[in-house]
Amino acid sequence: MKPWQTTIQTSCKHLRIGTCDTLKFELVANDTTGSCNTSLETLTIENCDSLPDIPLGNFPGLQVLSIINCKNLQTISIHCGVQTLNLQRHTIRNCDKFKLLPTQMTNVLQSLAFLDLDICQGIERFSEGGLPSSLQILYMIGREKLMTNQKGWGLQTLTRLRYCRIQNSDVESFPNDSIFPPSLEILTLGNHPNLWTLNYKGLQNLTSLRHLTIWNCPQLQSLPEEGLPSSLTALDINGCGLLNQRLESEKGEEWQKIRHIRCVSLDQRLIRGCD
């Protein structure tokens, strides 16, 4: 069966392609930019197992790109000659062979504000040059190889990063050193069955952190001896039975570490409310 190639109407702004086993995109050459679709703003591709690559330069007006359950996707390319793209939201979910984000993304994707890497086990590192400085929200879910190289994330330079959510790993201690920028305001850690300690060295520079959520970390028994950042105003802890037991009493050692926090919730029960 020949690869299926779609011709997208120039007026089309939103496109969803699903369950197409022969889908492939032809790379539009630099000297044929008139063939690019400049109107397309949202593109969602699901369950297209034949797709090995998506050339972003074909869609210079694209703002939202979601790729879901494309098991043979390996790369997202930005071919030479492309100056900047308008992509603002990018989701890659359940694409196990996907290994690397575009190497030119720092310079080309200067509008990218939201990045969701969800269960892409093949990703071992971010692209050379790191992530765009425009990034404000980052989700990283279920990438063991990437979790072992936390220093290589390069998040410290992302001065606009406000929210980071990290889920589904076997990490035992987190975060290693100061991997987050001081601009981070919200941090969510979830579903880490082997996490037993929070590393204060990785939290001490988070002078803007307002909200910390920790859920489903059953081995976590205590908070850092030095406590949590003084900037915290809200703490949510759910499904962390050992730690929750030590936080129930306001006289306990663990409670003393969080007594400065205005809002505290344990297993969805408001222990200390906001004024």
JSON list of N, CA, C and O in Angstrom, two decimals, residues 23-68:
[
{"chain": "A", "resi": 23, "resn": "LEU", "atom": "N", "xyz": [0.08, 7.04, 6.72]},
{"chain": "A", "resi": 23, "resn": "LEU", "atom": "CA", "xyz": [0.27, 8.49, 6.65]},
{"chain": "A", "resi": 23, "resn": "LEU", "atom": "C", "xyz": [1.74, 8.86, 6.64]},
{"chain": "A", "resi": 23, "resn": "LEU", "atom": "O", "xyz": [2.54, 8.39, 7.44]},
{"chain": "A", "resi": 24, "resn": "LYS", "atom": "N", "xyz": [2.12, 9.72, 5.69]},
{"chain": "A", "resi": 24, "resn": "LYS", "atom": "CA", "xyz": [3.46, 10.31, 5.64]},
{"chain": "A", "resi": 24, "resn": "LYS", "atom": "C", "xyz": [3.32, 11.73, 5.12]},
{"chain": "A", "resi": 24, "resn": "LYS", "atom": "O", "xyz": [2.41, 12.04, 4.36]},
{"chain": "A", "resi": 25, "resn": "PHE", "atom": "N", "xyz": [4.24, 12.61, 5.57]},
{"chain": "A", "resi": 25, "resn": "PHE", "atom": "CA", "xyz": [4.27, 13.98, 5.07]},
{"chain": "A", "resi": 25, "resn": "PHE", "atom": "C", "xyz": [5.47, 14.15, 4.16]},
{"chain": "A", "resi": 25, "resn": "PHE", "atom": "O", "xyz": [6.58, 13.75, 4.51]},
{"chain": "A", "resi": 26, "resn": "GLU", "atom": "N", "xyz": [5.23, 14.75, 2.98]},
{"chain": "A", "resi": 26, "resn": "GLU", "atom": "CA", "xyz": [6.33, 15.09, 2.09]},
{"chain": "A", "resi": 26, "resn": "GLU", "atom": "C", "xyz": [6.96, 16.39, 2.55]},
{"chain": "A", "resi": 26, "resn": "GLU", "atom": "O", "xyz": [6.26, 17.37, 2.84]},
{"chain": "A", "resi": 27, "resn": "LEU", "atom": "N", "xyz": [8.27, 16.43, 2.61]},
{"chain": "A", "resi": 27, "resn": "LEU", "atom": "CA", "xyz": [8.97, 17.65, 2.98]},
{"chain": "A", "resi": 27, "resn": "LEU", "atom": "C", "xyz": [8.83, 18.68, 1.87]},
{"chain": "A", "resi": 27, "resn": "LEU", "atom": "O", "xyz": [9.14, 18.40, 0.71]},
{"chain": "A", "resi": 28, "resn": "VAL", "atom": "N", "xyz": [8.35, 19.86, 2.21]},
{"chain": "A", "resi": 28, "resn": "VAL", "atom": "CA", "xyz": [8.26, 20.95, 1.23]},
{"chain": "A", "resi": 28, "resn": "VAL", "atom": "C", "xyz": [9.63, 21.60, 1.13]},
{"chain": "A", "resi": 28, "resn": "VAL", "atom": "O", "xyz": [10.18, 22.06, 2.12]},
{"chain": "A", "resi": 29, "resn": "ALA", "atom": "N", "xyz": [10.18, 21.62, -0.07]},
{"chain": "A", "resi": 29, "resn": "ALA", "atom": "CA", "xyz": [11.52, 22.17, -0.27]},
{"chain": "A", "resi": 29, "resn": "ALA", "atom": "C", "xyz": [11.54, 23.67, 0.00]},
{"chain": "A", "resi": 29, "resn": "ALA", "atom": "O", "xyz": [10.53, 24.37, -0.10]},
{"chain": "A", "resi": 30, "resn": "ASN", "atom": "N", "xyz": [12.73, 24.18, 0.31]},
{"chain": "A", "resi": 30, "resn": "ASN", "atom": "CA", "xyz": [12.88, 25.59, 0.66]},
{"chain": "A", "resi": 30, "resn": "ASN", "atom": "C", "xyz": [12.44, 26.53, -0.44]},
{"chain": "A", "resi": 30, "resn": "ASN", "atom": "O", "xyz": [11.95, 27.62, -0.19]},
{"chain": "A", "resi": 31, "resn": "ASP", "atom": "N", "xyz": [12.63, 26.10, -1.70]},
{"chain": "A", "resi": 31, "resn": "ASP", "atom": "CA", "xyz": [12.30, 26.98, -2.81]},
{"chain": "A", "resi": 31, "resn": "ASP", "atom": "C", "xyz": [10.85, 26.83, -3.26]},
{"chain": "A", "resi": 31, "resn": "ASP", "atom": "O", "xyz": [10.45, 27.36, -4.26]},
{"chain": "A", "resi": 32, "resn": "THR", "atom": "N", "xyz": [10.05, 26.07, -2.49]},
{"chain": "A", "resi": 32, "resn": "THR", "atom": "CA", "xyz": [8.64, 25.90, -2.85]},
{"chain": "A", "resi": 32, "resn": "THR", "atom": "C", "xyz": [7.77, 26.26, -1.66]},
{"chain": "A", "resi": 32, "resn": "THR", "atom": "O", "xyz": [6.80, 25.60, -1.36]},
{"chain": "A", "resi": 33, "resn": "THR", "atom": "N", "xyz": [8.13, 27.32, -0.96]},
{"chain": "A", "resi": 33, "resn": "THR", "atom": "CA", "xyz": [7.40, 27.71, 0.24]},
{"chain": "A", "resi": 33, "resn": "THR", "atom": "C", "xyz": [5.95, 28.06, -0.05]},
{"chain": "A", "resi": 33, "resn": "THR", "atom": "O", "xyz": [5.12, 28.07, 0.86]},
{"chain": "A", "resi": 34, "resn": "GLY", "atom": "N", "xyz": [5.66, 28.33, -1.32]},
{"chain": "A", "resi": 34, "resn": "GLY", "atom": "CA", "xyz": [4.28, 28.59, -1.67]},
{"chain": "A", "resi": 34, "resn": "GLY", "atom": "C", "xyz": [3.40, 27.38, -1.48]},
{"chain": "A", "resi": 34, "resn": "GLY", "atom": "O", "xyz": [2.18, 27.50, -1.41]},
{"chain": "A", "resi": 35, "resn": "SER", "atom": "N", "xyz": [4.00, 26.18, -1.40]},
{"chain": "A", "resi": 35, "resn": "SER", "atom": "CA", "xyz": [3.25, 24.95, -1.20]},
{"chain": "A", "resi": 35, "resn": "SER", "atom": "C", "xyz": [2.94, 24.71, 0.28]},
{"chain": "A", "resi": 35, "resn": "SER", "atom": "O", "xyz": [2.20, 23.80, 0.62]},
{"chain": "A", "resi": 36, "resn": "CYS", "atom": "N", "xyz": [3.53, 25.50, 1.16]},
{"chain": "A", "resi": 36, "resn": "CYS", "atom": "CA", "xyz": [3.28, 25.35, 2.60]},
{"chain": "A", "resi": 36, "resn": "CYS", "atom": "C", "xyz": [1.86, 25.78, 2.91]},
{"chain": "A", "resi": 36, "resn": "CYS", "atom": "O", "xyz": [1.29, 26.64, 2.26]},
{"chain": "A", "resi": 37, "resn": "ASN", "atom": "N", "xyz": [1.31, 25.16, 3.96]},
{"chain": "A", "resi": 37, "resn": "ASN", "atom": "CA", "xyz": [-0.01, 25.58, 4.42]},
{"chain": "A", "resi": 37, "resn": "ASN", "atom": "C", "xyz": [0.18, 26.61, 5.52]},
{"chain": "A", "resi": 37, "resn": "ASN", "atom": "O", "xyz": [0.59, 26.30, 6.62]},
{"chain": "A", "resi": 38, "resn": "THR", "atom": "N", "xyz": [-0.11, 27.86, 5.20]},
{"chain": "A", "resi": 38, "resn": "THR", "atom": "CA", "xyz": [0.11, 28.94, 6.15]},
{"chain": "A", "resi": 38, "resn": "THR", "atom": "C", "xyz": [-1.12, 29.24, 7.00]},
{"chain": "A", "resi": 38, "resn": "THR", "atom": "O", "xyz": [-1.04, 30.03, 7.94]},
{"chain": "A", "resi": 39, "resn": "SER", "atom": "N", "xyz": [-2.25, 28.61, 6.70]},
{"chain": "A", "resi": 39, "resn": "SER", "atom": "CA", "xyz": [-3.49, 28.87, 7.44]},
{"chain": "A", "resi": 39, "resn": "SER", "atom": "C", "xyz": [-3.70, 27.92, 8.61]},
{"chain": "A", "resi": 39, "resn": "SER", "atom": "O", "xyz": [-4.37, 28.28, 9.58]},
{"chain": "A", "resi": 40, "resn": "LEU", "atom": "N", "xyz": [-3.13, 26.72, 8.54]},
{"chain": "A", "resi": 40, "resn": "LEU", "atom": "CA", "xyz": [-3.38, 25.71, 9.56]},
{"chain": "A", "resi": 40, "resn": "LEU", "atom": "C", "xyz": [-2.85, 26.17, 10.91]},
{"chain": "A", "resi": 40, "resn": "LEU", "atom": "O", "xyz": [-1.67, 26.50, 11.06]},
{"chain": "A", "resi": 41, "resn": "GLU", "atom": "N", "xyz": [-3.73, 26.17, 11.92]},
{"chain": "A", "resi": 41, "resn": "GLU", "atom": "CA", "xyz": [-3.36, 26.63, 13.26]},
{"chain": "A", "resi": 41, "resn": "GLU", "atom": "C", "xyz": [-3.30, 25.48, 14.27]},
{"chain": "A", "resi": 41, "resn": "GLU", "atom": "O", "xyz": [-2.50, 25.53, 15.21]},
{"chain": "A", "resi": 42, "resn": "THR", "atom": "N", "xyz": [-4.13, 24.46, 14.09]},
{"chain": "A", "resi": 42, "resn": "THR", "atom": "CA", "xyz": [-4.19, 23.33, 15.03]},
{"chain": "A", "resi": 42, "resn": "THR", "atom": "C", "xyz": [-4.11, 22.02, 14.26]},
{"chain": "A", "resi": 42, "resn": "THR", "atom": "O", "xyz": [-4.90, 21.80, 13.34]},
{"chain": "A", "resi": 43, "resn": "LEU", "atom": "N", "xyz": [-3.18, 21.16, 14.64]},
{"chain": "A", "resi": 43, "resn": "LEU", "atom": "CA", "xyz": [-3.02, 19.86, 14.00]},
{"chain": "A", "resi": 43, "resn": "LEU", "atom": "C", "xyz": [-2.92, 18.78, 15.06]},
{"chain": "A", "resi": 43, "resn": "LEU", "atom": "O", "xyz": [-2.06, 18.85, 15.95]},
{"chain": "A", "resi": 44, "resn": "THR", "atom": "N", "xyz": [-3.82, 17.79, 14.98]},
{"chain": "A", "resi": 44, "resn": "THR", "atom": "CA", "xyz": [-3.81, 16.65, 15.89]},
{"chain": "A", "resi": 44, "resn": "THR", "atom": "C", "xyz": [-3.67, 15.37, 15.07]},
{"chain": "A", "resi": 44, "resn": "THR", "atom": "O", "xyz": [-4.44, 15.15, 14.13]},
{"chain": "A", "resi": 45, "resn": "ILE", "atom": "N", "xyz": [-2.69, 14.55, 15.42]},
{"chain": "A", "resi": 45, "resn": "ILE", "atom": "CA", "xyz": [-2.45, 13.29, 14.72]},
{"chain": "A", "resi": 45, "resn": "ILE", "atom": "C", "xyz": [-2.49, 12.16, 15.76]},
{"chain": "A", "resi": 45, "resn": "ILE", "atom": "O", "xyz": [-1.73, 12.18, 16.73]},
{"chain": "A", "resi": 46, "resn": "GLU", "atom": "N", "xyz": [-3.39, 11.19, 15.55]},
{"chain": "A", "resi": 46, "resn": "GLU", "atom": "CA", "xyz": [-3.54, 10.08, 16.50]},
{"chain": "A", "resi": 46, "resn": "GLU", "atom": "C", "xyz": [-3.51, 8.74, 15.78]},
{"chain": "A", "resi": 46, "resn": "GLU", "atom": "O", "xyz": [-4.05, 8.59, 14.68]},
{"chain": "A", "resi": 47, "resn": "ASN", "atom": "N", "xyz": [-2.85, 7.75, 16.41]},
{"chain": "A", "resi": 47, "resn": "ASN", "atom": "CA", "xyz": [-2.90, 6.36, 15.95]},
{"chain": "A", "resi": 47, "resn": "ASN", "atom": "C", "xyz": [-2.48, 6.21, 14.49]},
{"chain": "A", "resi": 47, "resn": "ASN", "atom": "O", "xyz": [-3.13, 5.51, 13.71]},
{"chain": "A", "resi": 48, "resn": "CYS", "atom": "N", "xyz": [-1.41, 6.90, 14.11]},
{"chain": "A", "resi": 48, "resn": "CYS", "atom": "CA", "xyz": [-0.88, 6.80, 12.75]},
{"chain": "A", "resi": 48, "resn": "CYS", "atom": "C", "xyz": [0.51, 6.15, 12.85]},
{"chain": "A", "resi": 48, "resn": "CYS", "atom": "O", "xyz": [1.52, 6.85, 12.98]},
{"chain": "A", "resi": 49, "resn": "ASP", "atom": "N", "xyz": [0.54, 4.83, 12.79]},
{"chain": "A", "resi": 49, "resn": "ASP", "atom": "CA", "xyz": [1.75, 4.09, 13.14]},
{"chain": "A", "resi": 49, "resn": "ASP", "atom": "C", "xyz": [2.84, 4.15, 12.09]},
{"chain": "A", "resi": 49, "resn": "ASP", "atom": "O", "xyz": [3.98, 3.81, 12.37]},
{"chain": "A", "resi": 50, "resn": "SER", "atom": "N", "xyz": [2.52, 4.58, 10.89]},
{"chain": "A", "resi": 50, "resn": "SER", "atom": "CA", "xyz": [3.54, 4.61, 9.84]},
{"chain": "A", "resi": 50, "resn": "SER", "atom": "C", "xyz": [4.34, 5.91, 9.86]},
{"chain": "A", "resi": 50, "resn": "SER", "atom": "O", "xyz": [5.36, 6.02, 9.17]},
{"chain": "A", "resi": 51, "resn": "LEU", "atom": "N", "xyz": [3.90, 6.88, 10.62]},
{"chain": "A", "resi": 51, "resn": "LEU", "atom": "CA", "xyz": [4.48, 8.22, 10.55]},
{"chain": "A", "resi": 51, "resn": "LEU", "atom": "C", "xyz": [5.83, 8.27, 11.28]},
{"chain": "A", "resi": 51, "resn": "LEU", "atom": "O", "xyz": [5.89, 8.16, 12.50]},
{"chain": "A", "resi": 52, "resn": "PRO", "atom": "N", "xyz": [6.96, 8.46, 10.54]},
{"chain": "A", "resi": 52, "resn": "PRO", "atom": "CA", "xyz": [8.27, 8.51, 11.19]},
{"chain": "A", "resi": 52, "resn": "PRO", "atom": "C", "xyz": [8.72, 9.92, 11.56]},
{"chain": "A", "resi": 52, "resn": "PRO", "atom": "O", "xyz": [9.55, 10.11, 12.44]},
{"chain": "A", "resi": 53, "resn": "ASP", "atom": "N", "xyz": [8.16, 10.93, 10.87]},
{"chain": "A", "resi": 53, "resn": "ASP", "atom": "CA", "xyz": [8.66, 12.29, 11.04]},
{"chain": "A", "resi": 53, "resn": "ASP", "atom": "C", "xyz": [7.57, 13.28, 10.67]},
{"chain": "A", "resi": 53, "resn": "ASP", "atom": "O", "xyz": [6.72, 13.02, 9.82]},
{"chain": "A", "resi": 54, "resn": "ILE", "atom": "N", "xyz": [7.60, 14.44, 11.35]},
{"chain": "A", "resi": 54, "resn": "ILE", "atom": "CA", "xyz": [6.70, 15.53, 10.99]},
{"chain": "A", "resi": 54, "resn": "ILE", "atom": "C", "xyz": [7.54, 16.76, 10.70]},
{"chain": "A", "resi": 54, "resn": "ILE", "atom": "O", "xyz": [8.22, 17.28, 11.60]},
{"chain": "A", "resi": 55, "resn": "PRO", "atom": "N", "xyz": [7.56, 17.25, 9.46]},
{"chain": "A", "resi": 55, "resn": "PRO", "atom": "CA", "xyz": [8.33, 18.46, 9.13]},
{"chain": "A", "resi": 55, "resn": "PRO", "atom": "C", "xyz": [7.54, 19.71, 9.48]},
{"chain": "A", "resi": 55, "resn": "PRO", "atom": "O", "xyz": [6.60, 20.10, 8.78]},
{"chain": "A", "resi": 56, "resn": "LEU", "atom": "N", "xyz": [7.92, 20.36, 10.56]},
{"chain": "A", "resi": 56, "resn": "LEU", "atom": "CA", "xyz": [7.17, 21.53, 11.02]},
{"chain": "A", "resi": 56, "resn": "LEU", "atom": "C", "xyz": [7.18, 22.67, 10.02]},
{"chain": "A", "resi": 56, "resn": "LEU", "atom": "O", "xyz": [6.25, 23.48, 9.98]},
{"chain": "A", "resi": 57, "resn": "GLY", "atom": "N", "xyz": [8.23, 22.76, 9.21]},
{"chain": "A", "resi": 57, "resn": "GLY", "atom": "CA", "xyz": [8.31, 23.84, 8.24]},
{"chain": "A", "resi": 57, "resn": "GLY", "atom": "C", "xyz": [7.20, 23.82, 7.22]},
{"chain": "A", "resi": 57, "resn": "GLY", "atom": "O", "xyz": [6.95, 24.84, 6.55]},
{"chain": "A", "resi": 58, "resn": "ASN", "atom": "N", "xyz": [6.51, 22.70, 7.07]},
{"chain": "A", "resi": 58, "resn": "ASN", "atom": "CA", "xyz": [5.38, 22.62, 6.14]},
{"chain": "A", "resi": 58, "resn": "ASN", "atom": "C", "xyz": [4.18, 23.45, 6.62]},
{"chain": "A", "resi": 58, "resn": "ASN", "atom": "O", "xyz": [3.29, 23.76, 5.84]},
{"chain": "A", "resi": 59, "resn": "PHE", "atom": "N", "xyz": [4.17, 23.77, 7.93]},
{"chain": "A", "resi": 59, "resn": "PHE", "atom": "CA", "xyz": [3.02, 24.45, 8.52]},
{"chain": "A", "resi": 59, "resn": "PHE", "atom": "C", "xyz": [3.50, 25.67, 9.33]},
{"chain": "A", "resi": 59, "resn": "PHE", "atom": "O", "xyz": [3.47, 25.67, 10.56]},
{"chain": "A", "resi": 60, "resn": "PRO", "atom": "N", "xyz": [3.93, 26.72, 8.66]},
{"chain": "A", "resi": 60, "resn": "PRO", "atom": "CA", "xyz": [4.53, 27.87, 9.35]},
{"chain": "A", "resi": 60, "resn": "PRO", "atom": "C", "xyz": [3.58, 28.63, 10.26]},
{"chain": "A", "resi": 60, "resn": "PRO", "atom": "O", "xyz": [4.03, 29.36, 11.14]},
{"chain": "A", "resi": 61, "resn": "GLY", "atom": "N", "xyz": [2.27, 28.46, 10.07]},
{"chain": "A", "resi": 61, "resn": "GLY", "atom": "CA", "xyz": [1.30, 29.17, 10.90]},
{"chain": "A", "resi": 61, "resn": "GLY", "atom": "C", "xyz": [0.78, 28.34, 12.07]},
{"chain": "A", "resi": 61, "resn": "GLY", "atom": "O", "xyz": [-0.08, 28.80, 12.83]},
{"chain": "A", "resi": 62, "resn": "LEU", "atom": "N", "xyz": [1.31, 27.11, 12.23]},
{"chain": "A", "resi": 62, "resn": "LEU", "atom": "CA", "xyz": [0.79, 26.20, 13.24]},
{"chain": "A", "resi": 62, "resn": "LEU", "atom": "C", "xyz": [1.03, 26.74, 14.65]},
{"chain": "A", "resi": 62, "resn": "LEU", "atom": "O", "xyz": [2.13, 27.16, 15.00]},
{"chain": "A", "resi": 63, "resn": "GLN", "atom": "N", "xyz": [-0.03, 26.70, 15.47]},
{"chain": "A", "resi": 63, "resn": "GLN", "atom": "CA", "xyz": [0.05, 27.17, 16.86]},
{"chain": "A", "resi": 63, "resn": "GLN", "atom": "C", "xyz": [-0.03, 26.02, 17.86]},
{"chain": "A", "resi": 63, "resn": "GLN", "atom": "O", "xyz": [0.58, 26.10, 18.93]},
{"chain": "A", "resi": 64, "resn": "VAL", "atom": "N", "xyz": [-0.79, 24.98, 17.54]},
{"chain": "A", "resi": 64, "resn": "VAL", "atom": "CA", "xyz": [-0.98, 23.86, 18.45]},
{"chain": "A", "resi": 64, "resn": "VAL", "atom": "C", "xyz": [-0.74, 22.56, 17.70]},
{"chain": "A", "resi": 64, "resn": "VAL", "atom": "O", "xyz": [-1.36, 22.31, 16.66]},
{"chain": "A", "resi": 65, "resn": "LEU", "atom": "N", "xyz": [0.17, 21.73, 18.21]},
{"chain": "A", "resi": 65, "resn": "LEU", "atom": "CA", "xyz": [0.49, 20.44, 17.60]},
{"chain": "A", "resi": 65, "resn": "LEU", "atom": "C", "xyz": [0.40, 19.35, 18.66]},
{"chain": "A", "resi": 65, "resn": "LEU", "atom": "O", "xyz": [1.08, 19.40, 19.68]},
{"chain": "A", "resi": 66, "resn": "SER", "atom": "N", "xyz": [-0.47, 18.35, 18.40]},
{"chain": "A", "resi": 66, "resn": "SER", "atom": "CA", "xyz": [-0.63, 17.21, 19.31]},
{"chain": "A", "resi": 66, "resn": "SER", "atom": "C", "xyz": [-0.41, 15.93, 18.53]},
{"chain": "A", "resi": 66, "resn": "SER", "atom": "O", "xyz": [-1.04, 15.70, 17.49]},
{"chain": "A", "resi": 67, "resn": "ILE", "atom": "N", "xyz": [0.49, 15.08, 19.04]},
{"chain": "A", "resi": 67, "resn": "ILE", "atom": "CA", "xyz": [0.79, 13.80, 18.41]},
{"chain": "A", "resi": 67, "resn": "ILE", "atom": "C", "xyz": [0.59, 12.72, 19.46]},
{"chain": "A", "resi": 67, "resn": "ILE", "atom": "O", "xyz": [1.27, 12.71, 20.50]},
{"chain": "A", "resi": 68, "resn": "ILE", "atom": "N", "xyz": [-0.34, 11.81, 19.20]},
{"chain": "A", "resi": 68, "resn": "ILE", "atom": "CA", "xyz": [-0.77, 10.86, 20.22]},
{"chain": "A", "resi": 68, "resn": "ILE", "atom": "C", "xyz": [-0.79, 9.45, 19.63]},
{"chain": "A", "resi": 68, "resn": "ILE", "atom": "O", "xyz": [-1.33, 9.22, 18.55]}
]
